[in-house]
GROMACS .gro file of C-alpha atoms in nm:
model
  289
    1MET     CA    1  11.031   9.342   9.883
    2ARG     CA    2  11.139   9.489  10.216
    3ALA     CA    3  11.017   9.847  10.252
    4THR     CA    4  10.938  10.093  10.528
    5ALA     CA    5  10.571  10.175  10.582
    6TYR     CA    6  10.456  10.511  10.716
    7TYR     CA    7  10.099  10.485  10.839
    8LEU     CA    8   9.886  10.797  10.805
    9ARG     CA    9   9.549  10.885  10.956
   10PHE     CA   10   9.363  11.178  10.803
   11ARG     CA   11   9.221  11.450  11.027
   12GLY     CA   12   9.015  11.617  10.758
   13PRO     CA   13   8.895  11.580  10.399
   14VAL     CA   14   9.120  11.576  10.091
   15ARG     CA   15   9.069  11.671   9.730
   16GLU     CA   16   9.255  11.354   9.635
   17LEU     CA   17   9.462  11.094   9.817
   18PRO     CA   18   9.837  11.166   9.833
   19ARG     CA   19  10.025  11.059   9.523
   20ALA     CA   20  10.399  11.009   9.513
   21THR     CA   21  10.489  11.293   9.275
   22THR     CA   22  10.293  11.561   9.461
   23LEU     CA   23  10.387  11.425   9.803
   24LEU     CA   24  10.756  11.429   9.708
   25GLY     CA   25  10.712  11.788   9.588
   26HIS     CA   26  10.573  11.884   9.930
   27LEU     CA   27  10.866  11.710  10.099
   28LEU     CA   28  11.119  11.888   9.880
   29TRP     CA   29  10.966  12.226   9.965
   30TRP     CA   30  10.993  12.131  10.333
   31TYR     CA   31  11.360  12.040  10.271
   32ARG     CA   32  11.419  12.380  10.113
   33TYR     CA   33  11.255  12.559  10.406
   34THR     CA   34  11.468  12.370  10.661
   35HIS     CA   35  11.799  12.328  10.473
   36GLY     CA   36  11.805  12.610  10.216
   37LYS     CA   37  11.798  12.644   9.838
   38GLU     CA   38  12.155  12.525   9.774
   39ALA     CA   39  12.101  12.209   9.979
   40LEU     CA   40  11.784  12.134   9.779
   41GLU     CA   41  11.969  12.176   9.449
   42GLY     CA   42  12.234  11.931   9.569
   43LEU     CA   43  11.967  11.684   9.676
   44LEU     CA   44  11.797  11.701   9.335
   45GLU     CA   45  12.128  11.620   9.163
   46ARG     CA   46  12.193  11.305   9.366
   47LEU     CA   47  11.833  11.193   9.417
   48PRO     CA   48  11.806  10.966   9.107
   49GLY     CA   49  12.112  10.766   9.216
   50THR     CA   50  12.016  10.717   9.581
   51GLY     CA   51  11.780  10.423   9.526
   52PHE     CA   52  11.520  10.604   9.737
   53ARG     CA   53  11.165  10.553   9.613
   54LEU     CA   54  10.840  10.684   9.758
   55SER     CA   55  10.497  10.538   9.686
   56SER     CA   56  10.155  10.696   9.663
   57ALA     CA   57   9.919  10.642   9.959
   58PHE     CA   58   9.697  10.333   9.968
   59PRO     CA   59   9.461  10.191  10.231
   60GLU     CA   60   9.655   9.980  10.480
   61GLY     CA   61   9.693   9.625  10.344
   62TRP     CA   62   9.592   9.718   9.985
   63LEU     CA   63   9.789   9.786   9.667
   64PRO     CA   64   9.699   9.899   9.313
   65ARG     CA   65   9.602   9.626   9.068
   66PRO     CA   66   9.894   9.553   8.834
   67LYS     CA   67   9.810   9.639   8.473
   68LEU     CA   68   9.886   9.292   8.336
   69PRO     CA   69   9.745   9.142   8.014
   70PRO     CA   70   9.373   9.085   8.084
   71ILE     CA   71   9.207   8.746   8.076
   72GLN     CA   72   8.913   8.687   7.844
   73VAL     CA   73   8.585   8.640   8.030
   74GLU     CA   74   8.252   8.579   7.854
   75GLU     CA   75   8.019   8.617   8.152
   76THR     CA   76   7.909   8.979   8.156
   77ALA     CA   77   7.860   9.015   8.534
   78LEU     CA   78   8.200   8.865   8.611
   79ARG     CA   79   8.365   9.077   8.344
   80LYS     CA   80   8.219   9.392   8.502
   81ARG     CA   81   8.333   9.290   8.851
   82LEU     CA   82   8.685   9.231   8.721
   83LYS     CA   83   8.687   9.564   8.540
   84ALA     CA   84   8.585   9.747   8.858
   85LEU     CA   85   8.879   9.620   9.063
   86THR     CA   86   9.137   9.891   9.122
   87LEU     CA   87   9.289   9.780   9.455
   88LEU     CA   88   9.394   9.432   9.567
   89SER     CA   89   9.466   9.297   9.913
   90PHE     CA   90   9.827   9.193   9.979
   91ALA     CA   91   9.730   8.824   9.948
   92THR     CA   92   9.556   8.872   9.612
   93PHE     CA   93   9.838   9.093   9.483
   94GLN     CA   94  10.084   8.813   9.565
   95GLN     CA   95   9.876   8.563   9.366
   96VAL     CA   96   9.834   8.798   9.069
   97ALA     CA   97  10.207   8.877   9.070
   98GLU     CA   98  10.284   8.505   9.042
   99ARG     CA   99  10.003   8.381   8.816
  100GLY     CA  100   9.869   8.683   8.630
  101GLU     CA  101   9.507   8.794   8.612
  102GLU     CA  102   9.384   8.435   8.609
  103ALA     CA  103   9.433   8.443   8.987
  104LEU     CA  104   9.163   8.709   9.013
  105LEU     CA  105   8.895   8.451   8.929
  106GLU     CA  106   8.950   8.299   9.276
  107ALA     CA  107   8.998   8.628   9.461
  108PRO     CA  108   8.758   8.722   9.744
  109GLU     CA  109   8.745   9.076   9.602
  110VAL     CA  110   8.577   8.943   9.286
  111GLU     CA  111   8.336   8.729   9.487
  112GLY     CA  112   8.231   9.033   9.690
  113LYS     CA  113   8.370   8.895  10.017
  114LEU     CA  114   8.645   9.156  10.059
  115ALA     CA  115   8.670   9.525   9.969
  116PRO     CA  116   8.907   9.811  10.050
  117PRO     CA  117   8.783  10.092  10.277
  118ALA     CA  118   8.628  10.357  10.057
  119PRO     CA  119   8.663  10.727  10.149
  120ARG     CA  120   8.336  10.899  10.233
  121ARG     CA  121   8.231  11.155   9.978
  122LEU     CA  122   8.149  11.503  10.106
  123ARG     CA  123   8.003  11.812   9.944
  124ARG     CA  124   8.092  12.134  10.120
  125ALA     CA  125   7.926  12.471  10.054
  126ARG     CA  126   8.148  12.779  10.049
  127VAL     CA  127   8.104  13.150   9.999
  128GLY     CA  128   8.300  13.336   9.735
  129ILE     CA  129   8.553  13.587   9.872
  130ASP     CA  130   8.603  13.935   9.732
  131ARG     CA  131   8.979  13.963   9.682
  132ALA     CA  132   8.971  14.341   9.715
  133THR     CA  133   8.788  14.363  10.047
  134GLY     CA  134   8.845  14.019  10.197
  135GLY     CA  135   8.472  13.989  10.264
  136ALA     CA  136   8.205  13.763  10.120
  137ARG     CA  137   8.087  13.834   9.767
  138GLN     CA  138   7.715  13.876   9.751
  139GLY     CA  139   7.535  13.603   9.555
  140ILE     CA  140   7.843  13.380   9.519
  141LEU     CA  141   7.779  13.041   9.684
  142PHE     CA  142   7.948  12.732   9.545
  143THR     CA  143   8.013  12.370   9.644
  144GLN     CA  144   8.324  12.152   9.647
  145ASP     CA  145   8.337  11.772   9.631
  146LEU     CA  146   8.587  11.622   9.878
  147LEU     CA  147   8.687  11.282  10.012
  148PHE     CA  148   8.718  11.186  10.378
  149PRO     CA  149   8.953  10.883  10.406
  150THR     CA  150   8.860  10.642  10.685
  151GLY     CA  151   9.099  10.399  10.852
  152ARG     CA  152   9.475  10.409  10.808
  153TYR     CA  153   9.661  10.470  10.486
  154ALA     CA  154  10.019  10.372  10.412
  155VAL     CA  155  10.301  10.535  10.218
  156TYR     CA  156  10.596  10.308  10.142
  157ALA     CA  157  10.963  10.395  10.103
  158LEU     CA  158  11.246  10.194   9.947
  159GLY     CA  159  11.613  10.253  10.018
  160GLU     CA  160  11.761  10.501  10.261
  161PRO     CA  161  11.571  10.832  10.255
  162PRO     CA  162  11.808  11.125  10.186
  163PHE     CA  163  11.634  11.324  10.461
  164ASP     CA  164  11.429  11.263  10.775
  165LEU     CA  165  11.124  11.125  10.597
  166ARG     CA  166  10.905  11.087  10.904
  167GLU     CA  167  10.973  11.446  11.010
  168GLY     CA  168  10.900  11.564  10.656
  169LEU     CA  169  10.571  11.373  10.644
  170ARG     CA  170  10.477  11.511  10.984
  171PHE     CA  171  10.535  11.865  10.853
  172VAL     CA  172  10.327  11.801  10.540
  173GLY     CA  173  10.048  11.654  10.751
  174GLU     CA  174  10.037  11.961  10.974
  175MET     CA  175  10.046  12.206  10.682
  176GLY     CA  176   9.801  12.007  10.468
  177TYR     CA  177   9.849  11.801  10.153
  178GLY     CA  178   9.729  11.934   9.817
  179GLY     CA  179   9.470  12.202   9.754
  180LEU     CA  180   9.244  12.373  10.010
  181ALA     CA  181   9.493  12.325  10.293
  182SER     CA  182   9.413  12.678  10.413
  183VAL     CA  183   9.055  12.571  10.485
  184GLY     CA  184   9.140  12.243  10.661
  185ALA     CA  185   9.183  11.992  10.378
  186GLY     CA  186   9.473  11.747  10.350
  187TRP     CA  187   9.563  11.729  10.719
  188PHE     CA  188   9.695  11.400  10.851
  189GLN     CA  189   9.913  11.261  11.126
  190VAL     CA  190  10.189  10.999  11.099
  191GLU     CA  191  10.089  10.726  11.344
  192GLU     CA  192  10.363  10.470  11.294
  193GLU     CA  193  10.678  10.380  11.100
  194ALA     CA  194  10.754  10.011  11.055
  195PRO     CA  195  10.947   9.773  10.824
  196LEU     CA  196  10.726   9.562  10.601
  197ASP     CA  197  10.760   9.294  10.333
  198LEU     CA  198  10.550   9.396  10.033
  199PRO     CA  199  10.416   9.110   9.817
  200GLU     CA  200  10.579   9.037   9.482
  201ALA     CA  201  10.668   8.745   9.252
  202LYS     CA  202  10.966   8.532   9.355
  203ALA     CA  203  11.121   8.526   9.007
  204PRO     CA  204  10.985   8.841   8.842
  205THR     CA  205  11.007   8.921   8.473
  206ALA     CA  206  10.865   9.273   8.510
  207TYR     CA  207  10.777   9.528   8.778
  208ALA     CA  208  10.454   9.703   8.879
  209THR     CA  209  10.499  10.053   9.015
  210LEU     CA  210  10.339  10.206   9.325
  211SER     CA  211  10.413  10.557   9.199
  212PRO     CA  212  10.328  10.754   8.885
  213GLY     CA  213  10.611  10.676   8.643
  214PRO     CA  214  10.754  10.781   8.307
  215LEU     CA  215  10.603  10.642   7.987
  216GLU     CA  216  10.952  10.541   7.877
  217GLY     CA  217  11.014  10.175   7.962
  218ALA     CA  218  10.651  10.090   8.041
  219LEU     CA  219  10.523   9.756   7.905
  220PHE     CA  220  10.158   9.775   8.011
  221TYR     CA  221  10.029  10.103   8.141
  222GLU     CA  222   9.744  10.345   8.180
  223ALA     CA  223   9.848  10.686   8.056
  224GLU     CA  224   9.742  10.992   8.249
  225PRO     CA  225   9.759  11.353   8.126
  226TYR     CA  226   9.879  11.577   8.406
  227TRP     CA  227   9.883  11.951   8.448
  228GLY     CA  228   9.991  12.019   8.804
  229ARG     CA  229   9.995  12.342   8.994
  230LEU     CA  230  10.307  12.507   9.133
  231GLY     CA  231  10.341  12.465   9.508
  232GLY     CA  232  10.537  12.592   9.803
  233GLY     CA  233  10.664  12.947   9.760
  234TYR     CA  234  10.520  12.974   9.409
  235VAL     CA  235  10.155  12.923   9.499
  236GLY     CA  236   9.952  13.207   9.353
  237ALA     CA  237  10.215  13.314   9.099
  238ARG     CA  238  10.203  13.134   8.762
  239PRO     CA  239   9.980  12.852   8.886
  240PHE     CA  240  10.038  12.567   8.641
  241LYS     CA  241  10.337  12.354   8.542
  242ARG     CA  242  10.389  12.245   8.184
  243PRO     CA  243  10.146  11.959   8.101
  244TYR     CA  244  10.276  11.610   8.026
  245LEU     CA  245  10.179  11.242   8.007
  246ARG     CA  246  10.275  10.983   8.266
  247ALA     CA  247  10.186  10.624   8.363
  248LYS     CA  248   9.951  10.562   8.657
  249GLU     CA  249  10.022  10.349   8.964
  250GLY     CA  250  10.000   9.977   8.879
  251SER     CA  251  10.165  10.025   8.538
  252VAL     CA  252  10.418   9.752   8.455
  253TYR     CA  253  10.780   9.809   8.352
  254ARG     CA  254  11.051   9.580   8.216
  255GLU     CA  255  11.321   9.728   8.443
  256PRO     CA  256  11.290   9.820   8.812
  257ASP     CA  257  11.505  10.131   8.824
  258GLY     CA  258  11.322  10.386   8.609
  259TYR     CA  259  11.364  10.743   8.727
  260LEU     CA  260  11.310  11.068   8.540
  261LEU     CA  261  11.337  11.427   8.653
  262LEU     CA  262  11.109  11.588   8.397
  263ASP     CA  263  11.141  11.959   8.325
  264VAL     CA  264  10.789  12.103   8.358
  265THR     CA  265  10.886  12.469   8.380
  266PRO     CA  266  10.602  12.690   8.250
  267SER     CA  267  10.665  12.907   7.945
  268GLU     CA  268  10.697  13.197   8.190
  269PRO     CA  269  10.896  13.068   8.493
  270PRO     CA  270  10.765  13.170   8.834
  271GLU     CA  271  11.099  13.341   8.902
  272GLY     CA  272  11.397  13.434   8.687
  273GLY     CA  273  11.640  13.143   8.643
  274VAL     CA  274  11.409  12.892   8.815
  275ARG     CA  275  11.347  12.547   8.665
  276VAL     CA  276  11.056  12.330   8.779
  277TRP     CA  277  11.103  11.952   8.795
  278GLU     CA  278  10.866  11.659   8.836
  279ALA     CA  279  11.013  11.335   8.978
  280LEU     CA  280  10.868  11.034   8.792
  281GLN     CA  281  10.990  10.711   8.950
  282VAL     CA  282  10.928  10.339   8.927
  283PHE     CA  283  10.854  10.197   9.273
  284PRO     CA  284  10.903   9.834   9.168
  285LEU     CA  285  10.719   9.526   9.290
  286GLY     CA  286  10.809   9.214   9.091
  287VAL     CA  287  10.545   9.045   8.873
  288LYS     CA  288  10.551   8.774   8.609
  289VAL     CA  289  10.441   8.863   8.256
   0.00000   0.00000   0.00000
């Protein structure tokens, strides 16, 4: 699968690595800031038909393990090593896409010879702020657990982006991805943009996604409850979107073109007449089931 890779290097910690739905939300807020509300509404109408897909971020050269039917293994230690695998190198992903999970028995990841770069875990102490005075609240000291990604990470795009994707990613990296951006979390820079052939089966019968996707159409999946916060201009108003269930990255679909704009408007919208949408998409890499 020919895609375009955007390589990111983080300049600070993150609460979680960028995921396609939240990252696309950041990009759409940037589009609204630079092109206006009416242009954003037009983009949302045509977005499902553009063929544009955006992936979550993964360490360079690694992809999520496809959620294919598991093989039966009696040896306890081997079974635990297989269960712990969440990311596969491009070479192992190619083998698994063609032959199923049986290929994992020969993978260097299972033998302990190869592993993805793991983010360092940080615990940062902070002082509670008095909202009325803007000063520190006496006796309020708390900690936050963060991740510091090392090495380069990649976000992949399929199709022709309907906006300047590199410029949008650059903006998001300077403003900060996700929570705690105001205190230095989520900052990254876009180091490189390059075409890339992602591994997949030559004659696929199903498709593993690199993005959170809808439950509809999923063959094998890991469901994830999600209750996201409102972003952009609605931060600090009604904080949460309507909760819903979705399929995690690596889930397998019968068809490659799943796309759903899900209405997650809270019971009390952040502004009169405003609807809130979540873009659930299948970023398809072919696999055999």
